[in-house]
């Protein structure tokens, strides 16, 4: 027979008491958690307010940045269209003067006709290649269509350059042959002036082409960035 003193507990009884104490603590903690209203904690409210304010600032900055880029791109496209209108206007205005000067220089009629036709083709190309390129479309949000038309315009410009350079070389050689056939002081001066003009025109044309292509490429890249956003 086992004898125990008064008030003594067996091991399994102590384990049961310990578990009961843990359950009581967990119950009290759970009740405390459930009765706590986290929405009313000042620190959380302040953090939520700051987070909301930060989101609004980021959103506003993004909107401002987007609008600024649209305006810059719109100005680039406006410049492209303005250059086209200027080139068309100049071609139309100087066409009669060129025809008259060529006549007084004594060049052949076929050369004069070819020169005038080339100027007409150049003016028509300048108009055709810019069809549908509208700066307002960038502001109003029609970016995908504008991007396609800008890429089309760039492709047409590259093709035009590949075709017009050989033509101008042939045209200038023809021009020199026309003047050499006259064999007079005026023709000699015209030949010298034509050579100097060709060199200056080539330099100016190259500079203009590089600047216009840089402006065009920047506009295309900016539109592409706006589409991604």
mmCIF file of C-alpha atoms in Angstrom:
data_model
loop_
_atom_site.group_PDB
_atom_site.id
_atom_site.type_symbol
_atom_site.label_atom_id
_atom_site.label_comp_id
_atom_site.label_asym_id
_atom_site.label_seq_id
_atom_site.Cartn_x
_atom_site.Cartn_y
_atom_site.Cartn_z
ATOM 1 C CA UNK A 1 0.000 0.000 0.000
ATOM 2 C CA UNK A 2 1.174 3.503 -0.966
ATOM 3 C CA UNK A 3 0.718 6.279 1.492
ATOM 4 C CA UNK A 4 0.447 9.947 0.576
ATOM 5 C CA UNK A 5 0.489 12.999 2.759
ATOM 6 C CA UNK A 6 -2.483 15.303 2.964
ATOM 7 C CA UNK A 7 -2.576 17.789 0.072
ATOM 8 C CA UNK A 8 -0.108 15.849 -2.045
ATOM 9 C CA UNK A 9 -0.824 15.515 -5.827
ATOM 10 C CA UNK A 10 0.066 12.886 -8.316
ATOM 11 C CA UNK A 11 2.122 13.752 -11.447
ATOM 12 C CA UNK A 12 -0.845 13.407 -13.818
ATOM 13 C CA UNK A 13 -2.810 15.783 -11.609
ATOM 14 C CA UNK A 14 -0.030 18.423 -11.781
ATOM 15 C CA UNK A 15 0.073 18.127 -15.600
ATOM 16 C CA UNK A 16 -3.705 18.635 -15.748
ATOM 17 C CA UNK A 17 -3.474 21.734 -13.603
ATOM 18 C CA UNK A 18 -0.683 23.161 -15.788
ATOM 19 C CA UNK A 19 -2.712 22.622 -18.980
ATOM 20 C CA UNK A 20 -5.735 24.257 -17.361
ATOM 21 C CA UNK A 21 -3.638 27.287 -16.478
ATOM 22 C CA UNK A 22 -2.373 27.574 -20.065
ATOM 23 C CA UNK A 23 -5.901 27.344 -21.418
ATOM 24 C CA UNK A 24 -7.034 30.071 -19.027
ATOM 25 C CA UNK A 25 -4.174 32.368 -20.097
ATOM 26 C CA UNK A 26 -4.911 31.742 -23.795
ATOM 27 C CA UNK A 27 -8.608 32.432 -23.239
ATOM 28 C CA UNK A 28 -7.892 35.688 -21.417
ATOM 29 C CA UNK A 29 -5.419 36.774 -24.187
ATOM 30 C CA UNK A 30 -7.911 35.904 -26.913
ATOM 31 C CA UNK A 31 -10.637 37.846 -25.181
ATOM 32 C CA UNK A 32 -8.318 40.823 -24.861
ATOM 33 C CA UNK A 33 -7.374 40.637 -28.555
ATOM 34 C CA UNK A 34 -11.000 40.370 -29.635
ATOM 35 C CA UNK A 35 -12.093 43.312 -27.531
ATOM 36 C CA UNK A 36 -9.279 45.518 -28.870
ATOM 37 C CA UNK A 37 -10.339 47.769 -31.796
ATOM 38 C CA UNK A 38 -7.257 48.187 -33.956
ATOM 39 C CA UNK A 39 -9.017 50.728 -36.133
ATOM 40 C CA UNK A 40 -9.028 53.155 -33.227
ATOM 41 C CA UNK A 41 -5.327 52.932 -32.397
ATOM 42 C CA UNK A 42 -3.879 56.446 -33.058
ATOM 43 C CA UNK A 43 -0.557 55.128 -34.412
ATOM 44 C CA UNK A 44 -2.265 52.930 -37.015
ATOM 45 C CA UNK A 45 -4.584 55.738 -38.038
ATOM 46 C CA UNK A 46 -1.606 58.045 -38.523
ATOM 47 C CA UNK A 47 0.278 55.416 -40.559
ATOM 48 C CA UNK A 48 -2.762 54.859 -42.768
ATOM 49 C CA UNK A 49 -3.162 58.584 -43.290
ATOM 50 C CA UNK A 50 0.501 58.988 -44.244
ATOM 51 C CA UNK A 51 0.333 56.004 -46.609
ATOM 52 C CA UNK A 52 -2.768 57.396 -48.289
ATOM 53 C CA UNK A 53 -1.106 60.806 -48.647
ATOM 54 C CA UNK A 54 2.018 59.206 -50.128
ATOM 55 C CA UNK A 55 -0.055 57.302 -52.678
ATOM 56 C CA UNK A 56 -1.825 60.493 -53.697
ATOM 57 C CA UNK A 57 1.480 62.349 -54.122
ATOM 58 C CA UNK A 58 2.960 59.549 -56.245
ATOM 59 C CA UNK A 59 -0.198 59.446 -58.357
ATOM 60 C CA UNK A 60 -0.160 63.209 -58.860
ATOM 61 C CA UNK A 61 3.528 63.217 -59.763
ATOM 62 C CA UNK A 62 2.919 60.458 -62.302
ATOM 63 C CA UNK A 63 0.017 62.392 -63.822
ATOM 64 C CA UNK A 64 2.099 65.589 -64.032
ATOM 65 C CA UNK A 65 5.030 63.698 -65.563
ATOM 66 C CA UNK A 66 2.722 62.039 -68.087
ATOM 67 C CA UNK A 67 1.167 65.358 -69.084
ATOM 68 C CA UNK A 68 4.572 67.037 -69.450
ATOM 69 C CA UNK A 69 5.863 64.237 -71.673
ATOM 70 C CA UNK A 70 2.722 64.432 -73.807
ATOM 71 C CA UNK A 71 3.198 68.178 -74.275
ATOM 72 C CA UNK A 72 6.871 67.773 -75.188
ATOM 73 C CA UNK A 73 6.052 65.031 -77.687
ATOM 74 C CA UNK A 74 3.220 67.107 -79.114
ATOM 75 C CA UNK A 75 5.643 69.991 -79.690
ATOM 76 C CA UNK A 76 8.049 67.665 -81.485
ATOM 77 C CA UNK A 77 5.288 66.475 -83.821
ATOM 78 C CA UNK A 78 4.161 70.068 -84.379
ATOM 79 C CA UNK A 79 7.729 70.908 -85.425
ATOM 80 C CA UNK A 80 7.778 67.991 -87.878
ATOM 81 C CA UNK A 81 4.526 69.165 -89.474
ATOM 82 C CA UNK A 82 5.700 72.791 -89.556
ATOM 83 C CA UNK A 83 8.898 71.804 -91.365
ATOM 84 C CA UNK A 84 6.801 69.954 -93.921
ATOM 85 C CA UNK A 85 4.550 72.963 -94.561
ATOM 86 C CA UNK A 86 7.562 75.250 -94.913
ATOM 87 C CA UNK A 87 9.253 72.954 -97.432
ATOM 88 C CA UNK A 88 6.045 72.713 -99.484
ATOM 89 C CA UNK A 89 5.601 76.491 -99.441
ATOM 90 C CA UNK A 90 9.201 77.141 -100.510
ATOM 91 C CA UNK A 91 8.991 74.582 -103.320
ATOM 92 C CA UNK A 92 5.820 76.128 -104.733
ATOM 93 C CA UNK A 93 7.124 79.706 -104.455
ATOM 94 C CA UNK A 94 10.551 79.190 -106.037
ATOM 95 C CA UNK A 95 9.366 76.863 -108.796
ATOM 96 C CA UNK A 96 8.558 79.675 -111.288
ATOM 97 C CA UNK A 97 11.829 81.510 -110.530
ATOM 98 C CA UNK A 98 13.868 78.351 -111.114
ATOM 99 C CA UNK A 99 12.103 77.727 -114.405
ATOM 100 C CA UNK A 100 12.805 81.310 -115.554
ATOM 101 C CA UNK A 101 16.468 81.186 -114.460
ATOM 102 C CA UNK A 102 17.054 77.879 -116.207
ATOM 103 C CA UNK A 103 15.542 79.300 -119.375
ATOM 104 C CA UNK A 104 17.883 82.338 -119.309
ATOM 105 C CA UNK A 105 20.844 80.066 -118.575
ATOM 106 C CA UNK A 106 20.167 78.299 -121.846
ATOM 107 C CA UNK A 107 19.680 74.788 -120.525
ATOM 108 C CA UNK A 108 17.552 72.327 -122.452
ATOM 109 C CA UNK A 109 13.803 72.086 -122.008
ATOM 110 C CA UNK A 110 13.924 68.416 -120.851
ATOM 111 C CA UNK A 111 16.293 69.396 -118.015
ATOM 112 C CA UNK A 112 13.961 72.205 -116.942
ATOM 113 C CA UNK A 113 10.928 69.897 -117.023
ATOM 114 C CA UNK A 114 12.722 67.225 -114.985
ATOM 115 C CA UNK A 115 13.794 69.836 -112.413
ATOM 116 C CA UNK A 116 10.253 71.199 -111.992
ATOM 117 C CA UNK A 117 8.793 67.684 -111.810
ATOM 118 C CA UNK A 118 11.274 66.760 -109.101
ATOM 119 C CA UNK A 119 10.251 69.751 -107.025
ATOM 120 C CA UNK A 120 6.591 68.827 -107.442
ATOM 121 C CA UNK A 121 7.325 65.247 -106.370
ATOM 122 C CA UNK A 122 9.310 66.469 -103.351
ATOM 123 C CA UNK A 123 6.467 68.756 -102.246
ATOM 124 C CA UNK A 124 3.913 65.962 -102.751
ATOM 125 C CA UNK A 125 6.027 63.526 -100.767
ATOM 126 C CA UNK A 126 6.409 66.024 -97.933
ATOM 127 C CA UNK A 127 2.617 66.281 -97.733
ATOM 128 C CA UNK A 128 1.891 62.556 -98.196
ATOM 129 C CA UNK A 129 4.436 61.295 -95.663
ATOM 130 C CA UNK A 130 2.907 63.438 -92.894
ATOM 131 C CA UNK A 131 -0.705 62.438 -93.439
ATOM 132 C CA UNK A 132 -2.324 61.445 -90.137
ATOM 133 C CA UNK A 133 0.474 62.791 -87.937
ATOM 134 C CA UNK A 134 -1.491 64.953 -85.526
ATOM 135 C CA UNK A 135 -0.018 66.460 -82.328
ATOM 136 C CA UNK A 136 -3.500 66.611 -80.797
ATOM 137 C CA UNK A 137 -3.670 62.807 -80.879
ATOM 138 C CA UNK A 138 -0.809 62.663 -78.357
ATOM 139 C CA UNK A 139 -2.653 64.985 -75.970
ATOM 140 C CA UNK A 140 -5.974 63.159 -76.341
ATOM 141 C CA UNK A 141 -4.456 59.738 -75.736
ATOM 142 C CA UNK A 142 -4.524 58.076 -79.182
ATOM 143 C CA UNK A 143 -0.937 56.945 -78.773
ATOM 144 C CA UNK A 144 -0.876 53.562 -80.493
ATOM 145 C CA UNK A 145 -2.145 54.916 -83.811
ATOM 146 C CA UNK A 146 0.179 57.915 -83.612
ATOM 147 C CA UNK A 147 3.127 55.609 -82.901
ATOM 148 C CA UNK A 148 2.335 53.553 -86.024
ATOM 149 C CA UNK A 149 2.108 56.674 -88.192
ATOM 150 C CA UNK A 150 5.376 58.027 -86.839
ATOM 151 C CA UNK A 151 7.136 54.753 -87.647
ATOM 152 C CA UNK A 152 5.583 54.876 -91.132
ATOM 153 C CA UNK A 153 6.831 58.445 -91.581
ATOM 154 C CA UNK A 154 10.351 57.442 -90.540
ATOM 155 C CA UNK A 155 10.349 54.516 -92.978
ATOM 156 C CA UNK A 156 9.173 56.747 -95.842
ATOM 157 C CA UNK A 157 11.886 59.318 -95.049
ATOM 158 C CA UNK A 158 14.590 56.659 -95.166
ATOM 159 C CA UNK A 159 13.284 55.313 -98.480
ATOM 160 C CA UNK A 160 13.062 58.827 -99.909
ATOM 161 C CA UNK A 161 16.670 59.503 -98.937
ATOM 162 C CA UNK A 162 17.865 56.299 -100.622
ATOM 163 C CA UNK A 163 16.128 57.328 -103.833
ATOM 164 C CA UNK A 164 16.790 61.064 -103.874
ATOM 165 C CA UNK A 165 20.579 60.931 -103.369
ATOM 166 C CA UNK A 166 21.304 59.043 -106.645
ATOM 167 C CA UNK A 167 18.821 61.278 -108.477
ATOM 168 C CA UNK A 168 20.497 64.474 -107.236
ATOM 169 C CA UNK A 169 23.934 63.180 -108.241
ATOM 170 C CA UNK A 170 22.663 62.422 -111.755
ATOM 171 C CA UNK A 171 20.789 65.743 -111.891
ATOM 172 C CA UNK A 172 23.869 67.744 -110.903
ATOM 173 C CA UNK A 173 26.055 65.999 -113.477
ATOM 174 C CA UNK A 174 23.403 66.704 -116.108
ATOM 175 C CA UNK A 175 23.334 70.342 -114.981
ATOM 176 C CA UNK A 176 27.112 70.653 -115.428
ATOM 177 C CA UNK A 177 26.927 69.097 -118.895
ATOM 178 C CA UNK A 178 24.218 71.566 -119.866
ATOM 179 C CA UNK A 179 26.399 74.509 -118.805
ATOM 180 C CA UNK A 180 29.618 73.170 -120.291
ATOM 181 C CA UNK A 181 27.905 72.995 -123.688
ATOM 182 C CA UNK A 182 27.323 76.761 -123.651
ATOM 183 C CA UNK A 183 31.064 77.538 -123.265
ATOM 184 C CA UNK A 184 30.802 81.213 -122.249
ATOM 185 C CA UNK A 185 31.705 83.372 -119.252
ATOM 186 C CA UNK A 186 28.237 83.098 -117.788
ATOM 187 C CA UNK A 187 28.358 79.304 -117.985
ATOM 188 C CA UNK A 188 31.776 79.189 -116.328
ATOM 189 C CA UNK A 189 30.520 81.337 -113.465
ATOM 190 C CA UNK A 190 27.361 79.232 -113.182
ATOM 191 C CA UNK A 191 29.471 76.061 -112.995
ATOM 192 C CA UNK A 192 31.596 77.493 -110.180
ATOM 193 C CA UNK A 193 28.508 78.747 -108.370
ATOM 194 C CA UNK A 194 26.796 75.388 -108.851
ATOM 195 C CA UNK A 195 29.730 73.480 -107.343
ATOM 196 C CA UNK A 196 29.957 75.792 -104.344
ATOM 197 C CA UNK A 197 26.180 75.614 -103.907
ATOM 198 C CA UNK A 198 26.275 71.828 -104.099
ATOM 199 C CA UNK A 199 28.877 71.613 -101.335
ATOM 200 C CA UNK A 200 27.032 74.069 -99.085
ATOM 201 C CA UNK A 201 23.701 72.423 -99.829
ATOM 202 C CA UNK A 202 25.083 68.985 -98.984
ATOM 203 C CA UNK A 203 26.458 70.185 -95.644
ATOM 204 C CA UNK A 204 23.281 72.045 -94.694
ATOM 205 C CA UNK A 205 21.110 69.162 -95.864
ATOM 206 C CA UNK A 206 23.087 66.665 -93.794
ATOM 207 C CA UNK A 207 22.861 68.824 -90.658
ATOM 208 C CA UNK A 208 19.139 69.363 -91.168
ATOM 209 C CA UNK A 209 18.524 65.666 -91.779
ATOM 210 C CA UNK A 210 20.364 64.624 -88.619
ATOM 211 C CA UNK A 211 18.475 67.148 -86.498
ATOM 212 C CA UNK A 212 15.109 66.188 -87.935
ATOM 213 C CA UNK A 213 15.836 62.489 -87.441
ATOM 214 C CA UNK A 214 16.928 63.108 -83.841
ATOM 215 C CA UNK A 215 13.683 64.978 -83.203
ATOM 216 C CA UNK A 216 11.691 62.199 -84.873
ATOM 217 C CA UNK A 217 13.439 59.439 -82.913
ATOM 218 C CA UNK A 218 12.875 61.291 -79.639
ATOM 219 C CA UNK A 219 9.166 61.643 -80.415
ATOM 220 C CA UNK A 220 8.869 57.927 -81.227
ATOM 221 C CA UNK A 221 10.700 56.913 -78.034
ATOM 222 C CA UNK A 222 8.553 59.203 -75.892
ATOM 223 C CA UNK A 223 5.335 57.848 -77.400
ATOM 224 C CA UNK A 224 6.599 54.323 -76.783
ATOM 225 C CA UNK A 225 7.236 55.158 -73.114
ATOM 226 C CA UNK A 226 3.753 56.632 -72.760
ATOM 227 C CA UNK A 227 2.236 53.474 -74.231
ATOM 228 C CA UNK A 228 4.141 51.285 -71.754
ATOM 229 C CA UNK A 229 2.822 53.342 -68.833
#
